[in-house]
Amino acid sequence: KQEVTQIPAALSVPEGENLVLNCSFTDSAIYNLQWFRQDPGKGLTSLLLIQSSQREQTSGRLNASLDKSSGRSTLYIAASQPGDSATYLCAVNDYKLSFGAGTTVTVRA
Amino acid sequence: GAGVSQSPSNKVTEKGKDVELRCDPISGHTALYWYRQSLGQGLEFLIYFQGNSAPDKSGLPSDRFSAERTGGSVSTLTIQRTQQEDSAVYLCASSGQVTNTEAFFGQGTRLTVV
């Protein structure tokens, strides 16, 4: 059974600081890994999708890396803003999506 | 449609009643997922449909829960004889093909059993 862990569970940083969110998974036989953002009371918004053959994916201030062999992915958010405050979830796709518990980020103005 | 649509957005029901939750996936998407998110908890997998294949029902918590997908498009999640522990947000997602495309989520149905 795929187990997905996200560290840290919560993070509070001043505006402008870079964010580093970690995701680890136990079974490396995956198709892809997806990072999502969830705002309170809302659904999930897709941020980045990394295929199993890729090492990195970038979108604006967001960069995600994937090391499939070691079962790790990292989401970097550059120059954080208060609008980045949300819960970030990683999901591993090994035919169904298995989610971590998320990292709740607070960016202080 | 432009995105995954779920209805109703909120549902309050009395304990013991049956409820139906609806999901309209993105047009052309063959994969459809249902997840449950209880207050302050992570996402719990419920059921997965892929094309015409038999659904993976391994996440359904009890036989009170069932789901169907008609014509490879709209899906309905049915909870019979609702219990208070069924109170949660039920999220639906769809994707094009399981191996290499993004999954997109709806806004969810918040179910409250009183």
PDB file of N, CA and C in Angstrom, chain A residues 31-32 34 36 38 41-49 51 89 93-101, chain B residues 33 35 37 41-43 45 48 56 58 91 93 97-108 110:
ATOM      1  N   TYR A  31       3.108   6.601 -11.756  1.00  0.00           N
ATOM      2  CA  TYR A  31       2.979   7.210 -13.067  1.00  0.00           C
ATOM      3  C   TYR A  31       3.382   8.683 -13.023  1.00  0.00           C
ATOM      4  N   ASN A  32       2.914   9.364 -11.995  1.00  0.00           N
ATOM      5  CA  ASN A  32       3.252  10.774 -11.850  1.00  0.00           C
ATOM      6  C   ASN A  32       2.986  11.219 -10.420  1.00  0.00           C
ATOM      7  N   GLN A  34       1.544  14.802  -8.305  1.00  0.00           N
ATOM      8  CA  GLN A  34       0.867  16.077  -8.515  1.00  0.00           C
ATOM      9  C   GLN A  34       0.840  16.851  -7.207  1.00  0.00           C
ATOM     10  N   PHE A  36      -1.028  19.965  -5.164  1.00  0.00           N
ATOM     11  CA  PHE A  36      -2.277  20.710  -5.139  1.00  0.00           C
ATOM     12  C   PHE A  36      -2.215  21.756  -4.037  1.00  0.00           C
ATOM     13  N   GLN A  38      -5.013  23.768  -1.422  1.00  0.00           N
ATOM     14  CA  GLN A  38      -6.384  23.802  -0.938  1.00  0.00           C
ATOM     15  C   GLN A  38      -6.552  24.978   0.000  1.00  0.00           C
ATOM     16  N   GLY A  41     -12.211  25.503   3.119  1.00  0.00           N
ATOM     17  CA  GLY A  41     -13.569  25.344   2.626  1.00  0.00           C
ATOM     18  C   GLY A  41     -13.679  25.196   1.124  1.00  0.00           C
ATOM     19  N   LYS A  42     -12.564  25.012   0.457  1.00  0.00           N
ATOM     20  CA  LYS A  42     -12.582  24.927  -1.006  1.00  0.00           C
ATOM     21  C   LYS A  42     -12.093  23.563  -1.476  1.00  0.00           C
ATOM     22  N   GLY A  43     -12.230  23.345  -2.782  1.00  0.00           N
ATOM     23  CA  GLY A  43     -11.693  22.132  -3.384  1.00  0.00           C
ATOM     24  C   GLY A  43     -10.198  22.248  -3.606  1.00  0.00           C
ATOM     25  N   LEU A  44      -9.649  21.324  -4.369  1.00  0.00           N
ATOM     26  CA  LEU A  44      -8.212  21.299  -4.624  1.00  0.00           C
ATOM     27  C   LEU A  44      -7.911  21.930  -5.972  1.00  0.00           C
ATOM     28  N   THR A  45      -6.882  22.754  -5.991  1.00  0.00           N
ATOM     29  CA  THR A  45      -6.417  23.374  -7.233  1.00  0.00           C
ATOM     30  C   THR A  45      -5.088  22.758  -7.617  1.00  0.00           C
ATOM     31  N   SER A  46      -4.998  22.255  -8.836  1.00  0.00           N
ATOM     32  CA  SER A  46      -3.752  21.643  -9.297  1.00  0.00           C
ATOM     33  C   SER A  46      -2.691  22.714  -9.527  1.00  0.00           C
ATOM     34  N   LEU A  47      -1.495  22.462  -9.012  1.00  0.00           N
ATOM     35  CA  LEU A  47      -0.380  23.396  -9.175  1.00  0.00           C
ATOM     36  C   LEU A  47       0.620  22.899 -10.210  1.00  0.00           C
ATOM     37  N   LEU A  48       1.087  21.679 -10.015  1.00  0.00           N
ATOM     38  CA  LEU A  48       2.110  21.125 -10.889  1.00  0.00           C
ATOM     39  C   LEU A  48       1.919  19.621 -11.002  1.00  0.00           C
ATOM     40  N   LEU A  49       2.206  19.098 -12.184  1.00  0.00           N
ATOM     41  CA  LEU A  49       2.208  17.664 -12.419  1.00  0.00           C
ATOM     42  C   LEU A  49       3.596  17.274 -12.895  1.00  0.00           C
ATOM     43  N   GLN A  51       5.691  14.053 -14.356  1.00  0.00           N
ATOM     44  CA  GLN A  51       5.637  12.675 -14.817  1.00  0.00           C
ATOM     45  C   GLN A  51       6.775  11.878 -14.172  1.00  0.00           C
ATOM     46  N   LEU A  89      -0.904  19.985  -0.788  1.00  0.00           N
ATOM     47  CA  LEU A  89      -1.018  18.536  -0.770  1.00  0.00           C
ATOM     48  C   LEU A  89      -0.250  17.932  -1.931  1.00  0.00           C
ATOM     49  N   ASN A  93       0.370   9.166  -8.000  1.00  0.00           N
ATOM     50  CA  ASN A  93      -0.520   8.424  -8.884  1.00  0.00           C
ATOM     51  C   ASN A  93       0.107   7.083  -9.251  1.00  0.00           C
ATOM     52  N   ASP A  94      -0.404   6.018  -8.623  1.00  0.00           N
ATOM     53  CA  ASP A  94       0.008   4.665  -9.025  1.00  0.00           C
ATOM     54  C   ASP A  94      -1.212   3.900  -9.498  1.00  0.00           C
ATOM     55  N   TYR A  95      -2.075   4.536 -10.130  1.00  0.00           N
ATOM     56  CA  TYR A  95      -3.360   4.264 -10.785  1.00  0.00           C
ATOM     57  C   TYR A  95      -4.473   4.969 -10.037  1.00  0.00           C
ATOM     58  N   LYS A  96      -4.362   5.109  -8.699  1.00  0.00           N
ATOM     59  CA  LYS A  96      -5.239   6.039  -8.010  1.00  0.00           C
ATOM     60  C   LYS A  96      -4.362   7.033  -7.268  1.00  0.00           C
ATOM     61  N   LEU A  97      -4.942   8.159  -6.909  1.00  0.00           N
ATOM     62  CA  LEU A  97      -4.167   9.189  -6.229  1.00  0.00           C
ATOM     63  C   LEU A  97      -4.124   8.913  -4.728  1.00  0.00           C
ATOM     64  N   SER A  98      -2.929   8.809  -4.194  1.00  0.00           N
ATOM     65  CA  SER A  98      -2.740   8.669  -2.753  1.00  0.00           C
ATOM     66  C   SER A  98      -2.163   9.977  -2.234  1.00  0.00           C
ATOM     67  N   PHE A  99      -2.817  10.544  -1.233  1.00  0.00           N
ATOM     68  CA  PHE A  99      -2.483  11.873  -0.751  1.00  0.00           C
ATOM     69  C   PHE A  99      -1.721  11.840   0.566  1.00  0.00           C
ATOM     70  N   GLY A 100      -0.842  12.831   0.719  1.00  0.00           N
ATOM     71  CA  GLY A 100      -0.297  13.125   2.021  1.00  0.00           C
ATOM     72  C   GLY A 100      -1.306  13.941   2.826  1.00  0.00           C
ATOM     73  N   ALA A 101      -0.978  14.167   4.098  1.00  0.00           N
ATOM     74  CA  ALA A 101      -1.887  14.911   4.978  1.00  0.00           C
ATOM     75  C   ALA A 101      -1.794  16.417   4.753  1.00  0.00           C
TER      76      ALA A 101
ATOM     77  N   TYR B  33     -12.707   9.875  -9.880  1.00  0.00           N
ATOM     78  CA  TYR B  33     -12.406   9.474  -8.515  1.00  0.00           C
ATOM     79  C   TYR B  33     -13.392  10.137  -7.548  1.00  0.00           C
ATOM     80  N   TYR B  35     -13.375  11.032  -3.347  1.00  0.00           N
ATOM     81  CA  TYR B  35     -12.617  11.075  -2.101  1.00  0.00           C
ATOM     82  C   TYR B  35     -13.505  11.692  -1.010  1.00  0.00           C
ATOM     83  N   GLN B  37     -13.163  13.888   2.705  1.00  0.00           N
ATOM     84  CA  GLN B  37     -12.280  14.648   3.582  1.00  0.00           C
ATOM     85  C   GLN B  37     -13.068  15.041   4.816  1.00  0.00           C
ATOM     86  N   GLN B  41      -8.940  16.397   8.485  1.00  0.00           N
ATOM     87  CA  GLN B  41      -8.289  15.150   8.081  1.00  0.00           C
ATOM     88  C   GLN B  41      -7.818  15.216   6.631  1.00  0.00           C
ATOM     89  N   GLY B  42      -7.033  14.226   6.250  1.00  0.00           N
ATOM     90  CA  GLY B  42      -6.566  14.125   4.873  1.00  0.00           C
ATOM     91  C   GLY B  42      -7.635  13.560   3.959  1.00  0.00           C
ATOM     92  N   LEU B  43      -7.273  13.389   2.694  1.00  0.00           N
ATOM     93  CA  LEU B  43      -8.202  12.848   1.715  1.00  0.00           C
ATOM     94  C   LEU B  43      -8.205  11.327   1.752  1.00  0.00           C
ATOM     95  N   PHE B  45      -9.464   7.958  -0.061  1.00  0.00           N
ATOM     96  CA  PHE B  45      -9.933   7.406  -1.333  1.00  0.00           C
ATOM     97  C   PHE B  45     -11.191   6.569  -1.114  1.00  0.00           C
ATOM     98  N   TYR B  48     -12.889   4.498  -7.671  1.00  0.00           N
ATOM     99  CA  TYR B  48     -12.230   4.958  -8.888  1.00  0.00           C
ATOM    100  C   TYR B  48     -12.863   4.254 -10.085  1.00  0.00           C
ATOM    101  N   ASP B  56     -12.811   0.360  -9.080  1.00  0.00           N
ATOM    102  CA  ASP B  56     -12.090  -0.033  -7.868  1.00  0.00           C
ATOM    103  C   ASP B  56     -12.858   0.530  -6.685  1.00  0.00           C
ATOM    104  N   SER B  58     -12.378  -0.373  -3.530  1.00  0.00           N
ATOM    105  CA  SER B  58     -11.665  -0.812  -2.331  1.00  0.00           C
ATOM    106  C   SER B  58     -11.694   0.200  -1.190  1.00  0.00           C
ATOM    107  N   LEU B  91     -15.352  14.850  -2.315  1.00  0.00           N
ATOM    108  CA  LEU B  91     -14.700  15.474  -3.463  1.00  0.00           C
ATOM    109  C   LEU B  91     -14.630  14.503  -4.631  1.00  0.00           C
ATOM    110  N   ALA B  93     -12.984  13.969  -8.617  1.00  0.00           N
ATOM    111  CA  ALA B  93     -11.930  14.406  -9.529  1.00  0.00           C
ATOM    112  C   ALA B  93     -12.023  13.609 -10.819  1.00  0.00           C
ATOM    113  N   GLN B  97      -6.358  10.280 -18.786  1.00  0.00           N
ATOM    114  CA  GLN B  97      -5.899   8.896 -18.724  1.00  0.00           C
ATOM    115  C   GLN B  97      -5.069   8.769 -17.480  1.00  0.00           C
ATOM    116  N   VAL B  98      -5.185   7.691 -16.767  1.00  0.00           N
ATOM    117  CA  VAL B  98      -4.545   7.587 -15.456  1.00  0.00           C
ATOM    118  C   VAL B  98      -3.034   7.717 -15.528  1.00  0.00           C
ATOM    119  N   THR B  99      -2.433   7.341 -16.652  1.00  0.00           N
ATOM    120  CA  THR B  99      -0.989   7.261 -16.637  1.00  0.00           C
ATOM    121  C   THR B  99      -0.282   8.600 -16.747  1.00  0.00           C
ATOM    122  N   ASN B 100      -0.868   9.575 -17.400  1.00  0.00           N
ATOM    123  CA  ASN B 100      -0.043  10.745 -17.655  1.00  0.00           C
ATOM    124  C   ASN B 100      -0.754  12.086 -17.666  1.00  0.00           C
ATOM    125  N   THR B 101      -1.962  12.172 -17.166  1.00  0.00           N
ATOM    126  CA  THR B 101      -2.622  13.474 -17.217  1.00  0.00           C
ATOM    127  C   THR B 101      -2.994  13.968 -15.833  1.00  0.00           C
ATOM    128  N   GLU B 102      -3.206  15.273 -15.765  1.00  0.00           N
ATOM    129  CA  GLU B 102      -3.560  15.911 -14.516  1.00  0.00           C
ATOM    130  C   GLU B 102      -4.949  15.496 -14.064  1.00  0.00           C
ATOM    131  N   ALA B 103      -5.112  15.426 -12.757  1.00  0.00           N
ATOM    132  CA  ALA B 103      -6.427  15.248 -12.163  1.00  0.00           C
ATOM    133  C   ALA B 103      -6.951  16.609 -11.738  1.00  0.00           C
ATOM    134  N   PHE B 104      -8.223  16.846 -11.982  1.00  0.00           N
ATOM    135  CA  PHE B 104      -8.860  18.104 -11.617  1.00  0.00           C
ATOM    136  C   PHE B 104     -10.026  17.795 -10.684  1.00  0.00           C
ATOM    137  N   PHE B 105     -10.109  18.609  -9.629  1.00  0.00           N
ATOM    138  CA  PHE B 105     -11.116  18.372  -8.609  1.00  0.00           C
ATOM    139  C   PHE B 105     -12.278  19.355  -8.727  1.00  0.00           C
ATOM    140  N   GLY B 106     -13.445  18.901  -8.315  1.00  0.00           N
ATOM    141  CA  GLY B 106     -14.576  19.778  -8.124  1.00  0.00           C
ATOM    142  C   GLY B 106     -14.471  20.479  -6.780  1.00  0.00           C
ATOM    143  N   GLN B 107     -15.453  21.334  -6.496  1.00  0.00           N
ATOM    144  CA  GLN B 107     -15.432  22.106  -5.258  1.00  0.00           C
ATOM    145  C   GLN B 107     -15.958  21.323  -4.069  1.00  0.00           C
ATOM    146  N   GLY B 108     -16.497  20.145  -4.334  1.00  0.00           N
ATOM    147  CA  GLY B 108     -16.920  19.298  -3.229  1.00  0.00           C
ATOM    148  C   GLY B 108     -18.358  19.500  -2.809  1.00  0.00           C
ATOM    149  N   ARG B 110     -20.396  19.407   0.763  1.00  0.00           N
ATOM    150  CA  ARG B 110     -20.278  19.310   2.228  1.00  0.00           C
ATOM    151  C   ARG B 110     -21.535  18.651   2.762  1.00  0.00           C
TER     152      ARG B 110
END
